[in-house]
Tab-separated table of C-alpha atoms in Angstrom:
chain	number	residue	atom	x	y	z
B	628	MET	CA	-14.104	-5.014	-9.668
B	629	THR	CA	-17.025	-4.308	-7.308
B	630	THR	CA	-15.931	-2.916	-3.945
B	631	LYS	CA	-17.625	-4.374	-0.904
B	632	LYS	CA	-19.100	-2.144	1.787
B	633	TYR	CA	-17.981	-2.627	5.372
B	634	GLU	CA	-19.144	-1.425	8.767
B	635	THR	CA	-15.757	-0.209	10.023
B	636	VAL	CA	-13.614	0.053	6.881
B	637	LEU	CA	-13.682	2.375	3.890
B	638	ILE	CA	-12.157	1.563	0.506
B	639	GLU	CA	-11.452	4.289	-2.029
B	640	LYS	CA	-9.765	3.799	-5.403
B	641	GLN	CA	-8.197	6.282	-7.773
B	642	ASP	CA	-5.628	5.897	-10.556
B	643	GLY	CA	-4.253	2.573	-9.363
B	644	ILE	CA	-4.062	3.586	-5.693
B	645	THR	CA	-6.401	1.872	-3.254
B	646	TRP	CA	-6.965	3.623	0.062
B	647	LEU	CA	-7.820	1.165	2.822
B	648	ILE	CA	-9.133	3.247	5.704
B	649	MET	CA	-9.789	2.166	9.284
B	650	ASN	CA	-13.093	3.905	9.924
B	651	ARG	CA	-13.904	4.381	13.596
B	652	PRO	CA	-12.951	8.057	13.867
B	653	ASP	CA	-14.975	8.629	17.040
B	654	LYS	CA	-12.763	5.994	18.737
B	655	ARG	CA	-9.521	7.161	17.088
B	656	ASN	CA	-9.800	4.004	14.962
B	657	ALA	CA	-9.230	1.707	17.922
B	658	MET	CA	-9.524	-1.855	16.660
B	659	SER	CA	-12.755	-3.608	17.559
B	660	PRO	CA	-13.529	-7.247	16.730
B	661	GLN	CA	-15.694	-6.021	13.839
B	662	LEU	CA	-12.849	-3.916	12.445
B	663	HIS	CA	-10.563	-6.956	12.515
B	664	LEU	CA	-13.112	-9.056	10.658
B	665	ASP	CA	-13.758	-6.287	8.130
B	666	MET	CA	-10.070	-5.646	7.478
B	667	ASP	CA	-9.298	-9.340	7.133
B	668	ASP	CA	-12.017	-9.720	4.517
B	669	ALA	CA	-11.144	-6.484	2.726
B	670	LEU	CA	-7.491	-7.417	2.317
B	671	ASP	CA	-8.464	-10.852	1.069
B	672	GLU	CA	-10.733	-9.260	-1.536
B	673	LEU	CA	-8.183	-6.633	-2.591
B	674	SER	CA	-5.326	-9.116	-2.961
B	675	GLY	CA	-6.753	-10.155	-6.313
B	676	ASP	CA	-8.037	-6.750	-7.409
B	677	PRO	CA	-6.639	-5.665	-10.815
B	678	GLU	CA	-7.390	-2.011	-10.002
B	679	THR	CA	-5.078	-2.062	-6.977
B	680	GLN	CA	-1.493	-1.329	-7.961
B	681	VAL	CA	-0.507	0.217	-4.632
B	682	LEU	CA	-2.342	-0.136	-1.319
B	683	VAL	CA	-2.299	2.752	1.175
B	684	LEU	CA	-3.405	1.980	4.722
B	685	THR	CA	-4.556	4.905	6.855
B	686	GLY	CA	-7.152	6.017	9.388
B	687	ALA	CA	-10.246	8.195	9.189
B	688	GLY	CA	-10.324	11.510	11.018
B	689	GLU	CA	-7.496	12.653	13.278
B	690	ALA	CA	-5.985	9.261	14.074
B	691	PHE	CA	-4.254	6.387	12.356
B	692	CYS	CA	-5.015	3.768	15.007
B	693	ALA	CA	-5.212	4.027	18.806
B	694	GLY	CA	-4.514	0.310	19.274
B	695	GLN	CA	-6.971	-2.341	20.402
B	696	ASP	CA	-10.378	-1.242	21.661
B	697	ILE	CA	-9.954	-2.435	25.239
B	698	LYS	CA	-13.666	-2.664	25.992
B	699	LEU	CA	-14.787	-4.406	22.810
B	700	TYR	CA	-11.700	-6.495	22.017
B	701	PHE	CA	-10.684	-7.655	25.492
B	702	ARG	CA	-14.016	-7.556	27.324
B	703	GLY	CA	-16.610	-7.989	24.589
B	704	GLY	CA	-18.359	-11.155	23.528
B	705	ASP	CA	-19.601	-11.953	27.029
B	706	ALA	CA	-22.241	-14.397	25.728
B	707	ASP	CA	-19.490	-16.681	24.422
B	708	PRO	CA	-16.219	-14.901	25.334
B	709	LYS	CA	-13.849	-17.729	24.436
B	710	ARG	CA	-15.236	-18.187	20.928
B	711	ALA	CA	-15.690	-14.452	20.246
B	712	ARG	CA	-12.241	-13.516	21.534
B	713	GLY	CA	-10.592	-16.333	19.589
B	714	LYS	CA	-12.277	-15.304	16.352
B	715	ALA	CA	-11.281	-11.663	16.807
B	716	SER	CA	-7.728	-12.598	17.787
B	717	ARG	CA	-7.242	-14.755	14.695
B	718	ALA	CA	-8.567	-12.023	12.412
B	719	SER	CA	-6.431	-9.418	14.185
B	720	ASN	CA	-3.172	-11.286	13.688
B	721	GLN	CA	-4.115	-12.398	10.201
B	722	TRP	CA	-4.821	-9.016	8.650
B	723	ARG	CA	-2.301	-6.920	10.577
B	724	TRP	CA	0.609	-9.175	9.803
B	725	GLN	CA	0.043	-12.114	7.474
B	726	ARG	CA	-2.193	-10.438	4.882
B	727	LEU	CA	-0.399	-7.077	4.904
B	728	SER	CA	3.168	-8.386	4.921
B	729	THR	CA	2.428	-10.737	2.003
B	730	PHE	CA	0.057	-8.476	0.076
B	731	PRO	CA	0.917	-8.934	-3.618
B	732	GLU	CA	1.231	-5.202	-4.381
B	733	PRO	CA	3.353	-2.546	-2.636
B	734	THR	CA	1.858	-1.262	0.601
B	735	ILE	CA	2.267	2.105	2.322
B	736	ALA	CA	1.193	2.984	5.853
B	737	MET	CA	0.154	6.639	5.973
B	738	ILE	CA	0.150	7.648	9.635
B	739	ASN	CA	-2.013	10.735	9.765
B	740	GLY	CA	-2.380	11.043	13.532
B	741	TYR	CA	-2.335	8.959	16.713
B	742	CYS	CA	-0.652	5.551	16.433
B	743	PHE	CA	-0.522	3.575	19.666
B	744	GLY	CA	0.101	0.040	20.873
B	745	GLY	CA	-1.373	-2.535	18.529
B	746	GLY	CA	-1.425	0.030	15.716
B	747	PHE	CA	2.349	-0.403	15.402
B	748	THR	CA	1.945	-3.881	13.920
B	749	GLN	CA	0.251	-2.822	10.695
B	750	VAL	CA	2.811	-0.041	10.246
B	751	CYS	CA	5.584	-2.626	10.496
B	752	ALA	CA	3.770	-4.978	8.114
B	753	CYS	CA	3.564	-2.416	5.317
B	754	ASP	CA	6.476	-2.153	2.909
B	755	LEU	CA	6.888	1.594	3.432
B	756	ALA	CA	5.560	4.118	5.936
B	757	VAL	CA	5.089	7.881	5.877
B	758	ALA	CA	3.894	10.015	8.761
B	759	ALA	CA	2.623	13.467	9.491
B	760	ASP	CA	5.136	15.552	11.431
B	761	GLU	CA	2.335	16.067	13.937
B	762	ALA	CA	1.520	12.347	14.330
B	763	VAL	CA	1.865	10.943	17.850
B	764	PHE	CA	3.305	7.467	18.417
B	765	GLY	CA	3.388	5.579	21.684
B	766	LEU	CA	3.723	2.184	23.346
B	767	SER	CA	1.652	2.986	26.403
B	768	GLU	CA	1.178	-0.565	27.737
B	769	VAL	CA	3.863	-0.045	30.384
B	770	ASN	CA	1.498	2.385	32.109
B	771	TRP	CA	-0.649	-0.658	32.947
B	772	GLY	CA	2.349	-2.660	34.141
B	773	ILE	CA	2.899	-4.737	30.996
B	774	LEU	CA	5.073	-4.656	27.898
B	775	PRO	CA	3.493	-4.399	24.424
B	776	GLY	CA	1.456	-7.558	23.903
B	777	GLY	CA	0.591	-9.851	21.030
B	778	ILE	CA	3.135	-9.534	18.230
B	779	VAL	CA	3.770	-5.821	18.807
B	780	SER	CA	7.018	-6.358	20.736
B	781	TRP	CA	8.344	-8.606	17.976
B	782	ASN	CA	7.328	-6.096	15.294
B	783	VAL	CA	9.007	-3.207	17.112
B	784	ALA	CA	12.165	-5.248	17.661
B	785	GLN	CA	12.283	-6.033	13.943
B	786	THR	CA	11.786	-2.412	12.861
B	787	LEU	CA	13.561	-0.247	15.450
B	788	ASN	CA	17.064	-0.666	16.801
B	789	MET	CA	17.201	-2.305	20.214
B	790	ARG	CA	17.928	0.848	22.228
B	791	ASP	CA	15.067	2.882	20.751
B	792	GLY	CA	12.622	-0.003	20.964
B	793	MET	CA	13.511	-0.710	24.587
B	794	TYR	CA	13.332	2.943	25.554
B	795	TYR	CA	9.847	3.567	24.188
B	796	ALA	CA	8.495	0.218	25.422
B	797	LEU	CA	9.875	0.723	28.943
B	798	THR	CA	8.985	4.401	29.404
B	799	GLY	CA	5.756	4.803	27.441
B	800	ASP	CA	7.092	8.122	26.150
B	801	THR	CA	5.502	9.382	22.958
B	802	PHE	CA	7.281	10.610	19.833
B	803	ASP	CA	6.192	12.527	16.748
B	804	GLY	CA	6.514	11.885	13.037
B	805	LYS	CA	9.844	13.677	12.779
B	806	LYS	CA	11.283	11.453	15.498
B	807	ALA	CA	9.755	8.393	13.836
B	808	LYS	CA	11.718	9.273	10.693
B	809	GLU	CA	14.885	9.911	12.709
B	810	ILE	CA	14.796	6.492	14.376
B	811	GLY	CA	13.783	4.651	11.205
B	812	PHE	CA	10.213	3.694	12.059
B	813	VAL	CA	8.936	5.514	8.957
B	814	ASN	CA	10.588	6.416	5.658
B	815	PHE	CA	9.420	10.031	5.507
B	816	SER	CA	7.716	12.651	7.643
B	817	TYR	CA	5.796	15.573	6.178
B	818	PRO	CA	3.567	18.369	7.463
B	819	LYS	CA	0.072	16.989	7.803
B	820	ALA	CA	-1.233	19.445	5.213
B	821	THR	CA	0.906	17.799	2.506
B	822	LEU	CA	0.942	14.211	3.788
B	823	LYS	CA	-1.613	12.811	1.353
B	824	GLU	CA	-0.071	14.638	-1.605
B	825	GLU	CA	3.362	13.244	-0.777
B	826	THR	CA	1.925	9.758	-0.264
B	827	ILE	CA	0.358	9.884	-3.721
B	828	LYS	CA	3.715	10.912	-5.203
B	829	LEU	CA	5.371	7.938	-3.522
B	830	ALA	CA	2.642	5.564	-4.693
B	831	LYS	CA	3.016	6.775	-8.278
B	832	LYS	CA	6.778	6.241	-8.095
B	833	LEU	CA	6.174	2.677	-6.960
B	834	MET	CA	3.749	2.081	-9.809
B	835	GLU	CA	6.400	3.205	-12.266
B	836	LYS	CA	9.126	1.004	-10.778
B	837	SER	CA	7.471	-2.051	-9.268
B	838	PRO	CA	7.778	-5.375	-11.130
B	839	PRO	CA	4.382	-6.868	-11.912
B	840	CYS	CA	4.701	-10.206	-10.158
B	841	CYS	CA	6.659	-9.782	-6.929
B	842	ALA	CA	5.947	-6.294	-5.668
B	843	THR	CA	8.763	-6.074	-3.114
B	844	PRO	CA	11.843	-8.158	-2.247
B	845	ARG	CA	10.111	-9.815	0.728
B	846	LYS	CA	7.091	-10.850	-1.327
B	847	ARG	CA	8.517	-13.386	-3.722
B	848	CYS	CA	5.423	-15.177	-4.934
B	849	ALA	CA	5.184	-18.845	-5.760
B	850	ARG	CA	5.322	-18.161	-9.490
B	851	CYS	CA	8.583	-16.250	-9.183
B	852	ALA	CA	10.086	-18.800	-6.810
B	853	SER	CA	9.312	-21.588	-9.244
């Protein structure tokens, strides 16, 4: 299957594993409107890709995702801000939750570095998550006098226990990959030097075990349900 080229997303395939990479490393992969549109289209294309047996979501460079690009996402599109913002918002929610959480094959979030704010949603949407010990997580919205916006609060409440979720949302404190494993936000934490190797091992295990039609318990497809 031919792989499309995107402005802000990279797709790499090897041995059944498809790497879907947020590619704005100079901005710590902060999510711009273009990134949302690219990711939404890429996930739509990959959902029917026979070469994709496991999807790994990660970020280019030293970050996983620094959240929404405040300038481009919230203040961009000045020529027609209502239309531009609405289009970006729909794509943002669609790919980060709907497309990822219902993706037909197993999905793994590989958090290789900074993961802040809106970046939590796609971690929660993936079936499994692994992090570098050195990764830095944070819900920093409280520093601007607000709680995590969009669907981030709901995602965090679904994934973390109430006390941990409330603490990090109310204080803005950061935590590392080891702590993320301790509080159940990720399945495993590894030294960054071995993170990709361990992610590949996990992906291969899933390929050996996963049923062909409904990849995970929460993804019962219409064919199975019928």
